[in-house]
Amino acid sequence: MHYRTLAGTTVSAIGLGAMPLSIEHRPDETRAVATVHAALDAGVTLIDTADSYHWHAGEVGHNERLIARALAARGGDTSDVLVATKGGRGRPGDGSWTMDGRPSHLRRAAQDSARRLGVDAIGLYQLHKPDPAVPWADSVGALRELLDAGTIRAAGISNVTVAQIREARAILGTGLASVQNRYSPAVRDGEPELRLSAALGLAFLPWSPLGGISRSSLDGPSGPTSAGTAFHRIAAGHGVSPQRVALAWLLARSPAVIPVPGAGRPASITDSAGAVDLVLSAGELAELDATPPA
């Protein structure tokens, strides 16, 4: 495994996006735990979760509890694993997503997440999405309070603009560790946020990093995956999956990038983790850069 810097520590250059283990059409717990263990076996030391990663109403924190059980069942020392969670979104159980960026909600949500994860302090706590009903500075101010209280060790923000990153940095200072925005072969409009994150020394965690290769549940109903793109042609030349090429391309975009591909089975995260060892030539990277979004 190769490593990058996040929240003042080193983590694997590929993380595990744990959302598929708890949302619609999730695997049974045996396979879910096996997926987490396969990630650890592959050298993954970053797991991305959220309190809103669940399927039905009344099961807030399903994914956080699952990750805690999987780590406990692993046995041995897992202190090098950074579990990053998020607050500020909700799922009523009808398939929709809500937002709640009120400081009172975020403070309570972070405390509940720490309890479910079984930690004294959350390694990285991310504001899941700006709430248009709440001033951005108020929501980010709640992260400042959580840092000062020791409830979280580092803060992150997600689904944000350049202006929101700058404002959060002004409020949080070095307590701000990461930005998590959508960025993938199909969706590349996060380039300004990526460049700013790198300039500020922040990690940039692309969510749905395989968009255009496979789809995230947040993108809506899954359709047929694209085929015949440069990602597929280059993958065939290397004898690897196009997903692995997509992740290797993302890693080459910037040293700040740490993709967190979702996985619902052990084979998926094992394949994704292999992207750290895939070396793409300058010509291949140029071809992928020029590939229009799928």
Coordinates of C-alpha atoms in Angstrom, one line a residue:
M1 CA 0.0 0.0 0.0
H2 CA 1.1 3.6 -0.6
Y3 CA 0.3 6.3 1.8
R4 CA -0.8 10.0 1.9
T5 CA -1.4 12.6 4.6
L6 CA -4.8 13.2 6.2
A7 CA -5.7 14.8 9.5
G8 CA -2.1 15.0 10.6
T9 CA -1.4 11.3 10.0
T10 CA -0.6 8.9 7.2
V11 CA -3.4 6.8 5.7
S12 CA -3.6 4.5 2.7
A13 CA -3.8 6.3 -0.6
I14 CA -7.1 4.4 -1.3
G15 CA -9.8 4.4 1.3
L16 CA -13.0 2.3 1.7
G17 CA -16.3 4.1 1.1
A18 CA -18.5 2.1 3.5
M19 CA -21.9 3.4 2.3
P20 CA -22.9 0.4 0.1
L21 CA -22.6 -1.8 3.2
S22 CA -25.7 -0.1 4.8
I23 CA -27.9 1.5 2.3
E24 CA -30.4 0.0 -0.2
H25 CA -29.6 -3.5 -1.4
R26 CA -26.9 -3.8 1.2
P27 CA -25.2 -7.2 1.7
D28 CA -25.8 -9.3 4.8
E29 CA -23.6 -8.6 7.8
T30 CA -21.3 -11.5 7.1
R31 CA -20.3 -10.2 3.7
A32 CA -20.2 -6.6 4.9
V33 CA -17.7 -7.5 7.7
A34 CA -15.7 -9.6 5.2
T35 CA -15.5 -6.5 3.0
V36 CA -14.1 -4.4 5.8
H37 CA -11.6 -7.1 6.6
A38 CA -10.6 -7.5 3.0
A39 CA -9.9 -3.7 2.9
L40 CA -7.7 -4.1 6.0
D41 CA -5.9 -7.1 4.4
A42 CA -5.2 -5.0 1.3
G43 CA -3.6 -2.3 3.5
V44 CA -6.5 0.2 3.6
T45 CA -6.3 2.3 6.7
L46 CA -9.0 4.9 5.9
I47 CA -12.7 4.0 6.2
D48 CA -15.3 6.6 5.3
T49 CA -18.7 6.4 6.9
A50 CA -21.6 8.7 8.0
D51 CA -24.5 8.6 10.5
S52 CA -26.9 8.9 7.5
Y53 CA -25.6 5.7 5.8
H54 CA -28.6 3.5 6.4
W55 CA -31.6 2.2 4.6
H56 CA -34.7 2.3 6.8
A57 CA -36.1 4.9 9.1
G58 CA -35.0 4.4 12.7
E59 CA -31.6 3.0 12.0
V60 CA -29.4 6.2 12.1
G61 CA -25.8 5.2 12.5
H62 CA -26.2 1.7 11.0
N63 CA -23.0 2.0 9.1
E64 CA -21.0 3.4 12.0
R65 CA -22.1 0.5 14.2
L66 CA -21.3 -1.9 11.5
I67 CA -17.7 -0.5 11.1
A68 CA -17.2 -0.6 14.9
R69 CA -18.3 -4.3 15.0
A70 CA -16.1 -5.2 12.0
L71 CA -13.0 -3.6 13.6
A72 CA -13.7 -5.3 16.9
A73 CA -14.2 -8.7 15.2
R74 CA -10.9 -8.2 13.4
G75 CA -8.9 -8.6 16.5
G76 CA -5.4 -7.3 17.0
D77 CA -4.3 -3.7 16.8
T78 CA -6.4 -1.5 14.5
S79 CA -5.2 1.8 16.0
D80 CA -3.7 2.8 12.6
V81 CA -7.2 2.8 11.0
L82 CA -8.7 6.2 10.6
V83 CA -12.5 6.1 10.7
A84 CA -13.9 9.3 9.2
T85 CA -17.5 10.0 9.7
K86 CA -20.0 12.7 8.7
G87 CA -23.0 14.5 10.1
G88 CA -25.5 17.0 8.7
R89 CA -27.6 14.7 6.5
G90 CA -30.5 12.5 7.2
R91 CA -32.5 9.7 5.6
P92 CA -36.2 9.4 6.4
G93 CA -36.4 5.9 5.1
D94 CA -38.2 6.7 1.8
G95 CA -35.0 6.9 -0.2
S96 CA -34.6 10.7 0.1
W97 CA -31.8 12.7 1.7
T98 CA -32.4 15.6 4.0
M99 CA -30.0 18.3 5.4
D100 CA -29.6 19.7 8.9
G101 CA -26.7 22.0 9.5
R102 CA -27.9 23.5 12.7
P103 CA -25.0 23.8 15.3
S104 CA -27.2 22.0 17.9
H105 CA -27.8 19.1 15.6
L106 CA -24.1 18.8 14.6
R107 CA -22.9 18.9 18.2
R108 CA -25.3 16.1 19.2
A109 CA -24.7 14.1 16.0
A110 CA -20.9 14.1 16.6
Q111 CA -21.3 12.9 20.2
D112 CA -23.7 10.2 19.0
S113 CA -21.2 9.1 16.3
A114 CA -18.4 8.9 18.7
R115 CA -20.5 6.7 21.0
R116 CA -21.4 4.4 18.1
L117 CA -17.8 4.1 16.9
G118 CA -16.6 3.5 20.5
V119 CA -14.0 6.2 20.5
D120 CA -13.2 9.1 22.9
A121 CA -12.6 11.4 19.9
I122 CA -13.5 11.1 16.2
G123 CA -10.4 11.1 14.1
L124 CA -12.0 13.1 11.2
Y125 CA -15.5 14.5 11.4
Q126 CA -17.0 16.0 8.2
L127 CA -19.9 18.3 7.6
H128 CA -21.8 16.2 5.1
K129 CA -23.3 19.1 3.0
P130 CA -24.0 22.8 3.5
D131 CA -27.6 23.4 4.7
P132 CA -29.0 26.4 2.7
A133 CA -31.3 27.1 5.7
V134 CA -28.4 27.7 8.1
P135 CA -25.6 30.2 7.6
W136 CA -22.4 28.4 6.6
A137 CA -20.3 30.1 9.3
D138 CA -22.7 28.8 11.9
S139 CA -22.4 25.2 10.8
V140 CA -18.6 25.4 10.5
G141 CA -18.6 27.1 13.9
A142 CA -20.1 24.0 15.3
L143 CA -17.1 22.0 14.0
R144 CA -14.8 24.6 15.7
E145 CA -16.7 24.0 19.0
L146 CA -16.3 20.2 18.6
L147 CA -12.6 20.6 18.0
D148 CA -12.2 22.8 21.0
A149 CA -14.2 20.3 23.2
G150 CA -12.0 17.4 22.0
T151 CA -15.0 15.6 20.6
I152 CA -13.2 15.4 17.2
R153 CA -9.5 15.6 16.3
A154 CA -9.9 17.0 12.8
A155 CA -12.7 18.5 10.7
G156 CA -13.6 18.1 7.1
I157 CA -16.2 19.6 4.8
S158 CA -18.1 18.0 1.9
N159 CA -20.0 19.1 -1.2
V160 CA -18.5 22.6 -1.0
T161 CA -17.5 25.5 -3.2
V162 CA -14.1 27.4 -3.3
A163 CA -15.7 30.2 -1.3
Q164 CA -17.0 27.8 1.4
I165 CA -13.5 26.2 1.7
R166 CA -11.9 29.6 2.2
E167 CA -14.5 30.6 4.8
A168 CA -14.1 27.2 6.6
R169 CA -10.4 27.6 6.7
A170 CA -10.7 31.1 8.2
I171 CA -12.9 29.6 11.0
L172 CA -11.1 26.3 11.6
G173 CA -7.5 27.1 10.8
T174 CA -5.4 24.0 10.8
G175 CA -8.3 22.1 12.3
L176 CA -9.6 21.8 8.8
A177 CA -8.1 18.7 7.3
S178 CA -10.1 17.6 4.3
V179 CA -12.5 18.4 1.5
Q180 CA -14.8 15.6 0.2
N181 CA -16.5 16.5 -3.2
R182 CA -17.6 14.5 -6.1
Y183 CA -14.9 14.0 -8.7
S184 CA -14.6 11.2 -11.2
P185 CA -14.0 10.4 -14.9
A186 CA -17.6 11.6 -15.5
V187 CA -17.7 14.6 -13.2
R188 CA -14.7 16.9 -13.2
D189 CA -16.1 20.2 -12.2
G190 CA -14.5 19.9 -8.8
E191 CA -11.1 20.9 -10.2
P192 CA -11.0 24.4 -8.6
E193 CA -11.8 22.9 -5.2
L194 CA -9.1 20.2 -5.7
R195 CA -6.5 22.8 -6.6
L196 CA -7.4 25.0 -3.6
S197 CA -7.3 22.0 -1.3
A198 CA -3.9 21.0 -2.5
A199 CA -2.7 24.6 -2.1
L200 CA -4.0 24.8 1.5
G201 CA -2.5 21.4 2.4
L202 CA -5.9 19.7 2.7
A203 CA -6.6 16.2 1.6
F204 CA -9.2 15.9 -1.2
L205 CA -11.4 12.8 -1.0
P206 CA -13.3 12.3 -4.2
W207 CA -16.7 10.7 -3.5
S208 CA -18.3 8.5 -6.2
P209 CA -14.8 8.3 -7.7
L210 CA -15.9 5.7 -10.2
G211 CA -18.6 7.8 -11.8
G212 CA -18.7 7.1 -15.5
I213 CA -17.3 3.6 -14.8
S214 CA -19.9 2.6 -12.2
R215 CA -22.5 4.7 -10.5
S216 CA -23.0 5.8 -6.9
S217 CA -26.5 5.3 -5.3
L218 CA -26.6 9.0 -4.8
D219 CA -26.5 9.5 -8.6
G220 CA -30.0 8.0 -8.8
P221 CA -31.1 4.6 -10.3
S222 CA -28.1 2.8 -11.8
G223 CA -28.0 2.6 -15.5
P224 CA -25.7 0.7 -17.8
T225 CA -22.0 1.4 -17.2
S226 CA -20.1 3.1 -20.0
A227 CA -17.8 1.0 -22.2
G228 CA -15.3 1.7 -24.9
T229 CA -13.8 4.8 -23.3
A230 CA -10.0 5.4 -22.9
F231 CA -10.3 4.0 -19.4
H232 CA -11.6 0.7 -20.7
R233 CA -9.0 0.6 -23.5
I234 CA -6.1 1.3 -21.2
A235 CA -7.4 -1.2 -18.6
A236 CA -7.4 -3.9 -21.3
G237 CA -3.8 -3.0 -22.2
H238 CA -2.7 -3.4 -18.5
G239 CA -4.9 -6.5 -17.9
V240 CA -6.8 -4.7 -15.1
S241 CA -10.3 -3.4 -14.5
P242 CA -11.3 0.1 -15.7
Q243 CA -12.2 0.9 -12.1
R244 CA -8.5 0.4 -11.2
V245 CA -7.5 2.7 -14.0
A246 CA -9.9 5.3 -12.9
L247 CA -8.5 5.3 -9.4
A248 CA -4.9 5.3 -10.6
W249 CA -5.8 8.4 -12.8
L250 CA -7.3 10.1 -9.7
L251 CA -4.2 9.4 -7.7
A252 CA -2.1 11.0 -10.4
R253 CA -4.2 14.2 -10.4
S254 CA -2.6 15.4 -7.2
P255 CA -0.8 14.1 -4.1
A256 CA -3.7 15.6 -2.1
V257 CA -6.2 13.1 -3.7
I258 CA -7.3 10.1 -1.6
P259 CA -10.2 8.3 -3.3
V260 CA -12.8 6.5 -1.2
P261 CA -14.5 4.0 -3.6
G262 CA -17.5 2.2 -2.3
A263 CA -17.5 -1.5 -2.0
G264 CA -20.2 -4.1 -1.2
R265 CA -18.1 -7.2 -1.5
P266 CA -14.4 -8.1 -0.7
A267 CA -13.4 -8.5 -4.3
S268 CA -14.3 -4.9 -5.1
I269 CA -12.2 -3.2 -2.4
T270 CA -9.3 -5.6 -3.1
D271 CA -9.3 -4.6 -6.8
S272 CA -9.6 -0.9 -5.9
A273 CA -6.7 -1.1 -3.5
G274 CA -4.5 -2.4 -6.3
A275 CA -4.7 1.0 -8.0
V276 CA -1.8 2.3 -5.9
D277 CA 0.5 -0.1 -7.8
L278 CA -0.8 0.7 -11.3
V279 CA 1.7 3.1 -13.0
L280 CA 0.2 5.0 -16.0
S281 CA 2.5 6.5 -18.5
A282 CA 2.4 10.2 -19.3
G283 CA 0.8 9.4 -22.6
E284 CA -1.9 7.3 -21.0
L285 CA -2.6 10.1 -18.4
A286 CA -2.9 12.6 -21.2
E287 CA -5.4 10.4 -23.1
L288 CA -7.4 10.0 -19.9
D289 CA -7.3 13.7 -19.2
A290 CA -8.7 14.3 -22.7
T291 CA -11.5 11.8 -22.4
P292 CA -14.8 13.6 -22.3
P293 CA -17.0 12.9 -19.3
A294 CA -19.1 9.8 -19.9

